[in-house]
Each structure stands twice: as C-alpha cells, then as structure tokens.
Tab-separated table of C-alpha atoms in Angstrom:
chain	number	residue	atom	x	y	z
A	1	VAL	CA	187.940	50.530	153.209
A	2	TYR	CA	184.294	51.539	153.151
A	3	ASP	CA	181.579	53.995	152.128
A	4	GLY	CA	183.680	55.496	149.356
A	5	LYS	CA	182.025	57.476	146.590
A	6	GLN	CA	184.062	55.619	143.945
A	7	ARG	CA	186.045	52.351	144.009
A	8	GLY	CA	187.576	50.993	147.172
A	9	CYS	CA	191.107	50.168	145.907
A	10	VAL	CA	192.568	50.766	142.431
A	11	VAL	CA	195.731	49.165	141.013
A	12	ARG	CA	196.623	50.523	137.560
A	13	ASP	CA	199.385	51.237	135.034
A	14	ALA	CA	201.261	47.950	135.564
A	15	GLY	CA	200.959	48.285	139.309
A	16	LYS	CA	201.786	45.417	141.666
A	17	GLY	CA	201.462	44.990	145.416
A	18	VAL	CA	199.515	42.860	147.873
A	19	ILE	CA	195.981	43.520	149.079
A	20	ASP	CA	195.662	41.185	152.044
A	21	ARG	CA	193.070	40.599	154.790
A	22	ASN	CA	191.130	43.813	154.359
A	23	PHE	CA	187.433	44.566	154.857
A	24	ILE	CA	186.255	46.399	151.732
A	25	TYR	CA	182.584	47.260	151.755
A	26	CYS	CA	179.780	49.640	150.811
A	27	ASN	CA	181.723	51.507	148.144
A	28	ALA	CA	179.953	53.129	145.180
A	29	GLY	CA	182.165	51.374	142.592
A	30	ALA	CA	184.078	48.093	142.600
A	31	GLY	CA	185.661	47.054	145.877
A	32	VAL	CA	188.985	46.424	144.074
A	33	SER	CA	189.770	47.455	140.482
A	34	VAL	CA	192.785	45.959	138.674
A	35	GLU	CA	193.587	47.800	135.445
A	36	SER	CA	196.046	48.275	132.583
A	37	ALA	CA	198.466	45.325	132.903
A	38	SER	CA	198.601	45.453	136.708
A	39	THR	CA	199.490	42.237	138.581
A	40	PRO	CA	198.587	42.509	142.280
A	41	LEU	CA	197.941	39.668	144.700
A	42	VAL	CA	194.447	40.103	146.162
A	43	ILE	CA	194.199	37.563	148.986
A	44	ASP	CA	192.010	36.730	151.982
A	45	ASN	CA	189.899	39.882	151.866
A	46	LYS	CA	186.208	40.345	152.556
A	47	LEU	CA	184.554	42.412	149.806
A	48	TYR	CA	180.885	42.992	150.368
A	49	ASP	CA	177.790	45.162	149.991
A	50	GLY	CA	179.247	47.367	147.270
A	51	LYS	CA	177.173	49.031	144.562
A	52	GLY	CA	179.462	47.720	141.821
A	53	ALA	CA	181.417	44.492	141.416
A	54	GLY	CA	183.355	42.999	144.304
A	55	ILE	CA	186.507	42.835	142.136
A	56	GLN	CA	186.845	44.261	138.629
A	57	VAL	CA	189.733	43.288	136.321
A	58	THR	CA	189.805	45.378	133.152
A	59	ASN	CA	191.945	46.687	130.292
A	60	HIS	CA	194.518	43.845	130.177
A	61	GLY	CA	194.626	43.519	133.961
A	62	ARG	CA	196.076	40.336	135.444
A	63	GLY	CA	196.946	39.414	139.014
A	64	ASP	CA	196.061	36.642	141.446
A	65	ILE	CA	192.709	36.693	143.230
A	66	GLN	CA	192.886	34.078	145.989
A	67	GLY	CA	190.924	33.054	149.039
A	68	ASN	CA	188.620	36.063	149.205
A	69	GLU	CA	185.044	36.103	150.444
A	70	ILE	CA	182.960	38.196	148.067
A	71	TYR	CA	179.291	38.657	148.841
A	72	GLY	CA	176.291	40.928	148.723
A	73	ASN	CA	177.548	43.197	145.939
A	74	GLN	CA	174.949	44.683	143.618
A	75	ASP	CA	176.874	43.770	140.461
A	76	SER	CA	178.925	40.627	139.779
A	77	GLY	CA	181.217	39.227	142.428
A	78	ILE	CA	184.195	39.242	140.031
A	79	SER	CA	184.098	40.954	136.620
A	80	VAL	CA	186.793	40.308	133.972
A	81	ASP	CA	186.795	42.161	130.644
A	82	THR	CA	188.830	43.754	127.824
A	83	HIS	CA	191.431	41.017	127.417
A	84	SER	CA	192.228	40.730	131.108
A	85	THR	CA	193.558	37.361	132.316
A	86	PRO	CA	193.619	36.988	136.114
A	87	LEU	CA	194.063	33.800	138.118
A	88	ILE	CA	190.960	33.342	140.298
A	89	THR	CA	191.332	30.543	142.866
A	90	GLY	CA	189.812	29.432	146.139
A	91	ASN	CA	187.315	32.250	146.564
A	92	LYS	CA	183.787	32.185	147.952
A	93	VAL	CA	181.550	34.278	145.710
A	94	ARG	CA	177.964	34.408	146.895
A	95	ASP	CA	174.706	36.308	147.190
A	96	GLY	CA	175.497	38.982	144.627
A	97	GLY	CA	172.984	40.772	142.451
A	98	GLY	CA	174.801	39.927	139.221
A	99	TYR	CA	176.804	36.858	138.180
A	100	GLY	CA	179.272	35.206	140.500
A	101	VAL	CA	182.073	35.572	137.929
A	102	TYR	CA	181.500	37.483	134.678
A	103	TYR	CA	183.786	37.386	131.603
A	104	ALA	CA	183.288	39.745	128.646
A	105	THR	CA	185.062	41.397	125.700
A	106	GLY	CA	187.901	38.937	125.259
A	107	GLY	CA	188.475	38.349	128.961
A	108	GLY	CA	190.139	35.115	129.984
A	109	GLY	CA	192.493	33.584	132.503
A	110	VAL	CA	191.841	30.757	134.927
A	111	CYS	CA	188.978	30.306	137.375
A	112	LYS	CA	189.400	27.225	139.563
A	113	ASP	CA	188.559	25.765	142.956
A	114	ASN	CA	186.024	28.464	143.789
A	115	PHE	CA	182.707	28.126	145.614
A	116	ILE	CA	180.162	30.182	143.642
A	117	TYR	CA	176.623	30.126	144.945
A	118	ALA	CA	173.296	31.938	145.324
A	119	ASN	CA	174.056	34.747	142.875
A	120	GLY	CA	171.182	36.638	141.279
A	121	ARG	CA	171.998	36.311	137.564
A	122	GLY	CA	173.814	32.979	137.766
A	123	GLY	CA	177.163	31.430	138.579
A	124	VAL	CA	179.671	32.017	135.750
A	125	ALA	CA	178.880	34.009	132.583
A	126	VAL	CA	181.004	34.258	129.418
A	127	CYS	CA	180.187	36.517	126.441
A	128	THR	CA	181.643	38.601	123.591
A	129	LYS	CA	184.593	36.369	122.673
A	130	ALA	CA	185.765	35.893	126.243
A	131	ASN	CA	187.590	32.573	126.611
A	132	PRO	CA	188.446	31.560	130.204
A	133	VAL	CA	189.401	28.157	131.595
A	134	CYS	CA	187.084	27.234	134.477
A	135	SER	CA	187.752	24.045	136.426
A	136	ASN	CA	186.791	22.329	139.660
A	137	ASN	CA	184.395	25.022	140.806
A	138	ALA	CA	181.244	24.345	142.832
A	139	ILE	CA	178.463	26.380	141.193
A	140	GLN	CA	175.306	25.984	143.216
A	141	GLU	CA	171.923	27.388	144.119
A	142	GLY	CA	172.077	30.293	141.710
A	143	ARG	CA	168.874	32.129	140.901
A	144	SER	CA	169.494	31.557	137.193
A	145	ALA	CA	171.902	29.348	135.170
A	146	GLY	CA	175.004	27.782	136.690
A	147	ILE	CA	177.149	28.490	133.601
A	148	HIS	CA	175.844	30.942	130.967
A	149	VAL	CA	177.714	31.319	127.658
A	150	PHE	CA	176.217	33.720	125.115
A	151	ASN	CA	176.859	36.316	122.405
A	152	GLN	CA	179.941	34.559	120.907
A	153	GLY	CA	181.311	33.503	124.259
A	154	GLN	CA	183.741	30.591	124.371
A	155	GLY	CA	185.594	29.018	127.286
A	156	THR	CA	186.680	25.602	128.530
A	157	PHE	CA	184.784	24.195	131.522
A	158	THR	CA	186.102	21.030	133.177
A	159	GLU	CA	185.266	19.115	136.353
A	160	ASN	CA	182.862	21.696	137.739
A	161	VAL	CA	179.780	20.725	139.742
A	162	CYS	CA	176.659	22.679	138.779
A	163	SER	CA	173.813	21.671	141.053
A	164	ASN	CA	170.519	22.927	142.443
A	165	ASN	CA	170.393	26.031	140.261
A	166	VAL	CA	167.042	27.644	139.445
A	167	GLY	CA	168.037	27.899	135.771
A	168	PRO	CA	169.865	25.326	133.639
A	169	GLY	CA	173.157	23.911	134.829
A	170	VAL	CA	174.625	25.157	131.533
A	171	LEU	CA	172.828	27.697	129.302
A	172	LEU	CA	174.238	28.333	125.794
A	173	GLU	CA	172.924	31.043	123.485
A	174	SER	CA	173.604	33.152	120.380
A	175	ASP	CA	176.673	31.773	118.590
A	176	SER	CA	178.426	30.598	121.716
A	177	ASN	CA	180.935	27.773	121.228
A	178	PRO	CA	182.376	26.515	124.545
A	179	ILE	CA	183.973	23.206	125.518
A	180	ILE	CA	182.126	21.524	128.406
A	181	ILE	CA	184.033	18.412	129.616
A	182	LYS	CA	183.753	16.110	132.664
A	183	ASN	CA	181.360	18.249	134.671
A	184	LYS	CA	178.481	17.171	136.886
A	185	LEU	CA	175.288	18.962	135.857
A	186	CYS	CA	172.693	17.731	138.251
A	187	ASN	CA	169.599	18.189	140.371
A	188	GLY	CA	168.614	21.465	138.755
A	189	ARG	CA	165.131	22.900	138.811
A	190	THR	CA	165.085	23.050	135.010
A	191	GLU	CA	167.498	21.551	132.432
A	192	GLY	CA	170.995	20.183	132.876
A	193	VAL	CA	172.071	21.762	129.555
A	194	LYS	CA	169.926	24.168	127.528
A	195	ALA	CA	171.163	25.463	124.176
A	196	LEU	CA	169.307	28.058	122.100
A	197	ALA	CA	169.611	30.337	119.073
A	198	THR	CA	172.474	28.998	116.926
A	199	ALA	CA	174.540	27.936	119.924
A	200	GLY	CA	177.255	25.358	119.329
A	201	GLY	CA	179.806	23.672	121.503
A	202	LEU	CA	181.335	20.393	122.585
A	203	ILE	CA	179.537	18.668	125.477
A	204	GLU	CA	181.754	15.688	126.379
A	205	GLU	CA	182.065	13.126	129.198
A	206	ASN	CA	179.724	14.950	131.528
A	207	GLU	CA	177.404	13.379	134.093
A	208	ILE	CA	173.975	14.937	133.549
A	209	PHE	CA	171.321	13.631	135.881
A	210	GLY	CA	168.350	14.269	138.126
A	211	ASN	CA	167.161	17.519	136.543
A	212	GLU	CA	163.499	18.513	136.764
A	213	ALA	CA	163.178	19.372	133.049
A	214	ALA	CA	165.017	17.684	130.148
A	215	ASP	CA	168.586	16.772	131.030
A	216	VAL	CA	169.593	18.312	127.654
A	217	HIS	CA	167.328	20.729	125.710
A	218	LEU	CA	168.429	21.879	122.216
A	219	GLU	CA	166.321	24.504	120.451
A	220	ARG	CA	167.311	26.258	117.188
A	221	THR	CA	170.893	25.098	117.750
A	222	GLY	CA	173.382	25.037	114.886
A	223	PRO	CA	175.313	22.125	113.388
A	224	LYS	CA	178.298	22.749	115.693
A	225	MET	CA	176.455	21.294	118.692
A	226	ARG	CA	178.100	17.964	119.665
A	227	LEU	CA	177.369	15.636	122.572
A	228	VAL	CA	180.039	12.959	123.034
A	229	ASN	CA	180.397	10.201	125.660
A	230	ASN	CA	178.096	11.783	128.237
A	231	THR	CA	176.072	9.868	130.813
A	232	ILE	CA	172.507	11.203	130.811
A	233	THR	CA	170.369	9.553	133.476
A	234	ALA	CA	167.394	9.764	135.795
A	235	GLY	CA	165.860	12.919	134.379
A	236	ALA	CA	162.345	13.786	135.491
A	237	VAL	CA	161.259	14.263	131.862
A	238	VAL	CA	163.266	13.541	128.669
A	239	GLY	CA	166.962	12.714	128.453
A	240	VAL	CA	167.667	14.827	125.336
A	241	TYR	CA	165.045	17.076	123.690
A	242	VAL	CA	165.679	18.570	120.210
A	243	THR	CA	163.063	20.971	118.819
A	244	ASP	CA	162.282	23.948	116.563
A	245	GLY	CA	164.846	23.110	113.900
A	246	GLY	CA	167.618	22.392	116.371
A	247	GLU	CA	170.550	20.288	115.180
A	248	ALA	CA	173.041	18.121	117.023
A	249	THR	CA	175.424	15.205	116.692
A	250	MET	CA	175.374	12.666	119.513
A	251	THR	CA	178.109	10.020	119.687
A	252	GLY	CA	178.876	7.412	122.336
A	253	ASN	CA	176.474	8.673	124.998
A	254	THR	CA	174.801	6.482	127.618
A	255	ILE	CA	171.172	7.498	128.136
A	256	ILE	CA	169.469	5.489	130.853
A	257	GLY	CA	166.404	5.546	133.053
A	258	ASN	CA	164.717	8.814	132.124
A	259	ALA	CA	161.069	9.307	133.026
A	260	HIS	CA	159.939	9.731	129.400
A	261	SER	CA	161.870	9.251	126.135
A	262	GLY	CA	165.624	8.917	126.156
A	263	VAL	CA	165.852	11.223	123.111
A	264	GLU	CA	162.970	13.206	121.598
A	265	VAL	CA	163.320	15.025	118.262
A	266	THR	CA	160.354	17.140	117.165
A	267	ASN	CA	159.188	20.213	115.209
A	268	GLY	CA	161.708	19.912	112.399
A	269	GLY	CA	164.665	19.028	114.585
A	270	TYR	CA	167.555	16.983	113.196
A	271	ILE	CA	169.900	14.654	115.055
A	272	ASN	CA	172.847	12.547	114.002
A	273	LEU	CA	172.707	9.730	116.548
A	274	GLN	CA	175.685	7.370	116.339
A	275	GLY	CA	176.954	4.674	118.696
A	276	ASN	CA	174.857	5.519	121.732
A	277	THR	CA	173.313	3.198	124.336
A	278	ILE	CA	169.695	4.094	125.095
A	279	SER	CA	168.020	1.894	127.669
A	280	GLY	CA	165.763	1.588	130.671
A	281	GLY	CA	163.560	4.591	129.905
A	282	LYS	CA	159.950	4.721	131.025
A	283	GLY	CA	158.867	5.859	127.551
A	284	CYS	CA	160.494	5.006	124.222
A	285	GLY	CA	164.214	5.072	123.603
A	286	VAL	CA	164.069	7.647	120.786
A	287	LEU	CA	160.987	9.497	119.515
A	288	PHE	CA	160.848	11.336	116.178
A	289	SER	CA	157.719	13.452	115.572
A	290	GLU	CA	156.314	16.485	113.741
A	291	GLY	CA	158.545	16.337	110.675
A	292	ALA	CA	161.784	15.657	112.533
A	293	SER	CA	164.595	13.787	110.812
A	294	GLY	CA	168.012	12.379	111.504
A	295	ALA	CA	170.578	9.663	110.939
A	296	VAL	CA	170.432	6.847	113.494
A	297	GLY	CA	173.294	4.360	113.249
A	298	GLY	CA	175.185	1.893	115.411
A	299	ASN	CA	173.094	2.478	118.525
A	300	THR	CA	171.875	-0.062	121.085
A	301	PHE	CA	168.252	0.119	122.279
A	302	ALA	CA	167.210	-2.098	125.192
A	303	ASN	CA	164.525	-2.398	127.844
A	304	ASN	CA	162.668	0.829	127.147
A	305	ALA	CA	159.107	0.578	128.459
A	306	SER	CA	157.280	1.666	125.290
A	307	CYS	CA	159.590	0.820	122.374
A	308	GLY	CA	163.159	1.271	121.254
A	309	LEU	CA	162.393	3.798	118.499
A	310	GLN	CA	159.115	5.508	117.601
A	311	VAL	CA	158.478	7.521	114.424
A	312	THR	CA	155.266	9.514	114.084
A	313	THR	CA	153.580	12.491	112.338
A	314	LYS	CA	155.640	12.818	109.148
A	315	ALA	CA	159.008	12.345	110.799
A	316	PHE	CA	161.481	10.585	108.506
A	317	PRO	CA	164.763	9.371	110.021
A	318	ALA	CA	167.296	7.101	108.324
A	319	VAL	CA	167.807	4.176	110.704
A	320	LYS	CA	170.713	1.885	109.804
A	321	GLY	CA	172.838	-0.702	111.577
A	322	ASN	CA	171.316	-0.497	115.056
A	323	THR	CA	170.635	-3.249	117.604
A	324	PHE	CA	167.137	-3.382	119.129
A	325	GLY	CA	166.238	-5.617	122.052
A	326	PRO	CA	165.215	-6.837	124.431
A	327	GLY	CA	162.060	-4.842	125.085
A	328	SER	CA	158.355	-4.759	124.284
A	329	VAL	CA	158.605	-3.397	120.694
A	330	GLY	CA	161.787	-2.682	118.761
A	331	ALA	CA	160.540	0.051	116.428
A	332	CYS	CA	157.043	1.532	116.124
A	333	VAL	CA	155.998	3.650	113.140
A	334	SER	CA	152.626	5.293	113.817
A	335	SER	CA	150.266	8.145	112.928
A	336	GLY	CA	151.798	8.991	109.571
A	337	GLY	CA	155.407	8.297	110.427
A	338	LEU	CA	157.871	7.561	107.629
A	339	GLY	CA	161.558	6.605	107.627
A	340	ASP	CA	164.054	4.252	106.047
A	341	PHE	CA	165.123	1.247	108.167
A	342	SER	CA	167.970	-0.922	106.900
A	343	GLU	CA	170.486	-3.443	108.245
A	344	ASN	CA	169.165	-3.297	111.812
A	345	LYS	CA	168.769	-6.263	114.157
A	346	PHE	CA	165.479	-6.656	116.043
A	347	SER	CA	165.368	-9.480	118.594
A	348	GLY	CA	163.981	-10.433	121.982
A	349	HIS	CA	160.810	-8.329	121.921
A	350	THR	CA	157.704	-9.477	123.726
A	351	GLU	CA	155.194	-7.897	121.299
A	352	ALA	CA	156.866	-7.271	117.926
A	353	GLY	CA	160.223	-6.546	116.411
A	354	VAL	CA	158.629	-3.825	114.241
A	355	HIS	CA	155.080	-2.453	114.583
A	356	ILE	CA	153.553	-0.298	111.815
A	357	THR	CA	150.230	1.278	112.676
A	358	GLY	CA	147.969	4.180	111.780
A	359	GLU	CA	146.775	5.750	108.566
A	360	GLY	CA	149.544	7.294	106.503
A	361	SER	CA	152.391	5.419	108.179
A	362	ALA	CA	154.698	4.319	105.365
A	363	PRO	CA	158.255	3.318	106.317
A	364	THR	CA	160.653	1.393	104.107
A	365	LEU	CA	162.299	-1.635	105.760
A	366	THR	CA	165.071	-3.464	103.882
A	367	LYS	CA	167.834	-5.925	104.793
A	368	ASN	CA	166.953	-6.047	108.498
A	369	ASP	CA	167.398	-9.137	110.695
A	370	VAL	CA	164.129	-9.664	112.579
A	371	SER	CA	164.586	-12.759	114.703
A	372	ALA	CA	164.049	-14.506	118.038
A	373	ASN	CA	161.248	-12.218	119.107
A	374	ILE	CA	158.838	-13.594	121.673
A	375	GLY	CA	156.005	-11.922	119.770
A	376	CYS	CA	155.856	-11.567	115.986
A	377	GLY	CA	158.535	-10.231	113.673
A	378	PHE	CA	156.508	-7.540	111.873
A	379	SER	CA	153.060	-6.382	112.988
A	380	VAL	CA	151.264	-4.272	110.363
A	381	ASP	CA	147.823	-2.682	110.742
A	382	LEU	CA	145.543	-2.708	107.705
A	383	LYS	CA	145.543	1.090	107.365
A	384	ALA	CA	149.321	1.320	107.380
A	385	LEU	CA	151.462	1.346	104.242
A	386	GLY	CA	155.144	0.831	103.622
A	387	VAL	CA	157.685	-1.450	101.967
A	388	ILE	CA	159.022	-4.586	103.675
A	389	GLU	CA	161.593	-6.092	101.352
A	390	GLY	CA	164.682	-8.279	101.558
A	391	ASN	CA	164.602	-8.765	105.322
A	392	ASP	CA	165.757	-11.903	107.162
A	393	ILE	CA	162.773	-12.913	109.333
A	394	HIS	CA	163.365	-16.045	111.386
A	395	HIS	CA	162.957	-17.876	114.714
A	396	ASN	CA	160.161	-15.645	116.000
A	397	GLU	CA	157.723	-17.306	118.381
A	398	GLY	CA	154.791	-15.450	116.806
A	399	ALA	CA	154.144	-14.881	113.107
A	400	GLY	CA	157.001	-13.668	110.993
A	401	VAL	CA	154.718	-11.029	109.464
A	402	ARG	CA	151.276	-10.362	110.902
A	403	VAL	CA	148.801	-8.132	109.035
A	404	ALA	CA	145.637	-7.394	110.958
C-alpha cells in the first residue's frame, strides 16, 4: 500500500479486521488510521517513509498494534489522541521525524515491550491530559528527550530503560504530573530527569546514573514534585540540582559518587530532604546557596570529599536530626550562610565537626552532639557570627571549640 494521496489504510466506525504483514509506505497521510471505536489487529507490518504518522489512533479508537516495524515517517511513529486506548506491544519504532509514540488529548492505553529509538523529537511524549501506561520499553538514542510529559500530561512509566538520548531521559514541563517508577535513566548526554515550569510528579525507585549533566535537574517546579527511594549515582556533575525557585520533597534516596555535590539547592530553591543517604561525592554532600532554603532531617552524610553539608550566600536551611561522618568536615557555613542546626550528630571528621567561616556567616547551632572528631568539634573564624548553645561537645582529638 504505497504512494497514496491520503492515508494508507483506514479502519473506522467500530470496524474490526486484521492488517497483517503488509508493506505500507510513502503515503501522504498516516500509514494506518484507526478511528471511532474501531478495534483492529495491526500486526507484523512495515510502515515507513510516510508524510504523516506511521499509525494514528484517534476518536476513541482501540485495537492491538503488535510486532510492527515503523520507521522513517515524517510525523510520529504512533500517534494516539482523543481518548483512544490501543494496546501497543513489541513494535520497533525508529528514525521518525516526530516522537516515537505520541499521546495527546486524553489518549491512553498500554505501551509495553517496544523498542523506540533514534526519533527526531524524542521517544514517548504525553500531553493534554493523556494518561497511558508505558512499561518495559527500550527508549534509546533519541534526538531529544526519552520520555517527555508536558501541558498537563500524566501517565505511569515503569521498568523502561531510557539511555543515550540527546535530551533528558525524562523531561517534565508545564503542570505535568506523571508517575515514574523503577526505570533506568542512564548515560544521557544531558540530565537523567529534568523538570521545569510547575511540573510535578512521583519519581520513585529509579536508577539514575552516568548522565553528562545533573542526574536530576529541578527548575521552577511545584510542590508536587517528589523523589522517593531512587538510586542517583555516578553523575558527571551534580546528583540533584534545584534552582530558580524550584521545590521538591526527597525521601529515602541513595545519592552516591557524583562528580560534584550530591544535592545542590540554589537561587531561591527549596527542598524537603528526609531520610536520604548522601555519600562518596567528590564535592559536598548537600550545598545550599543564593538564598535557598529547606528542611533537612534524618539524613546520613558520609565520606564526601569537601563536607557533608555546606551553607553559603544567605541560604537558610533548617537542619535537624541528621548523622554526619565520617568525612573531612561535617557541616560548613561560609560566605554569609545562615541556618538552624539542631539535634544532629557530628563525628569522625578529620578537620572539624562544624566549620563556620566568612564575614556574615551566622548559623544557630543548638542541642547537637559533636564528638569523636579527629580534628576539632567547632572551628569558628573571627569574622563569623552565630549562636553555639546547649551542644554536647566531647571526645574530640582537637579542641572542642576553636576560634581563630
């Protein structure tokens, strides 16, 4: 079926049937269009080099789309819109000009076990209240994001592998609110997850690693953004970067071995950081700067090259009930940093449990246990300010409090 001036095959008005082992190519519209409650089986076809989508499912269309090879189409490989709900399984969708699979206007259904790669606008896109379930897909080598959810898109994404994409593994924008669970988001040329412009969502139990920019980048995100029980490792820059007023809650994540900070919050960002393990980074564990704030509680900081937690340039987190050590410095407040530190344990540091330095630095430290440090307990520069009151300072090899 080829060189048609419209669509290659059309199934409409509750139509059924089987479209099996055909070559459908170079048509002006979609290779196959499934419309108006139709339920065909579209299986083992080659759909290629069309000027529209490879397969379009629209206006409450359904059907099974299985085992097809869809490539070289100018639009998306598979397009699903207007409350259509097909089953899309076992297809190869590649080298298209649009997205590999595109959901819009309330589209849904299931997309699983597909190989989606090298598409021009990205792998899978979801927008305008579409809400598919996408699982166990390989989404690779796209020329933009692996998964792109935007403009009130939703969706549940589980056990997909997004790797080696030019854009982020997952890109969330403009009031999107998906569920992203147990995926591998890795080895991308930019971020593992990037969320912008009031995006929300649940990011849970994913492996996010080896990306060339931040593993997770949150910018202007809303309070619905949650990161839970993810493993965030071996990023070329920062593990998690929160900026420009972005907000997020992070609970139970393991953040290890990133090239700079494990978590960086800056430019008015806010983070609620609870029960995470942040260790082995080549910079500090968590960095607050440029007026950033947050609640930091119940976390473990260990073996970060610079310090466990650094607060600078008018940032003011509330830091309560964390465990710091071992490492070089537990917490460092510098260059006008503020913050309230209470009920934390600082031990096993080679330089200082807490270091306060720089003009204008003025944290409040109360009811902390600062003990068994190889260096001193508190190290305070003469130009620094602050309140150190009611702390338990004991068994440090250096001075309990050193002011110099």
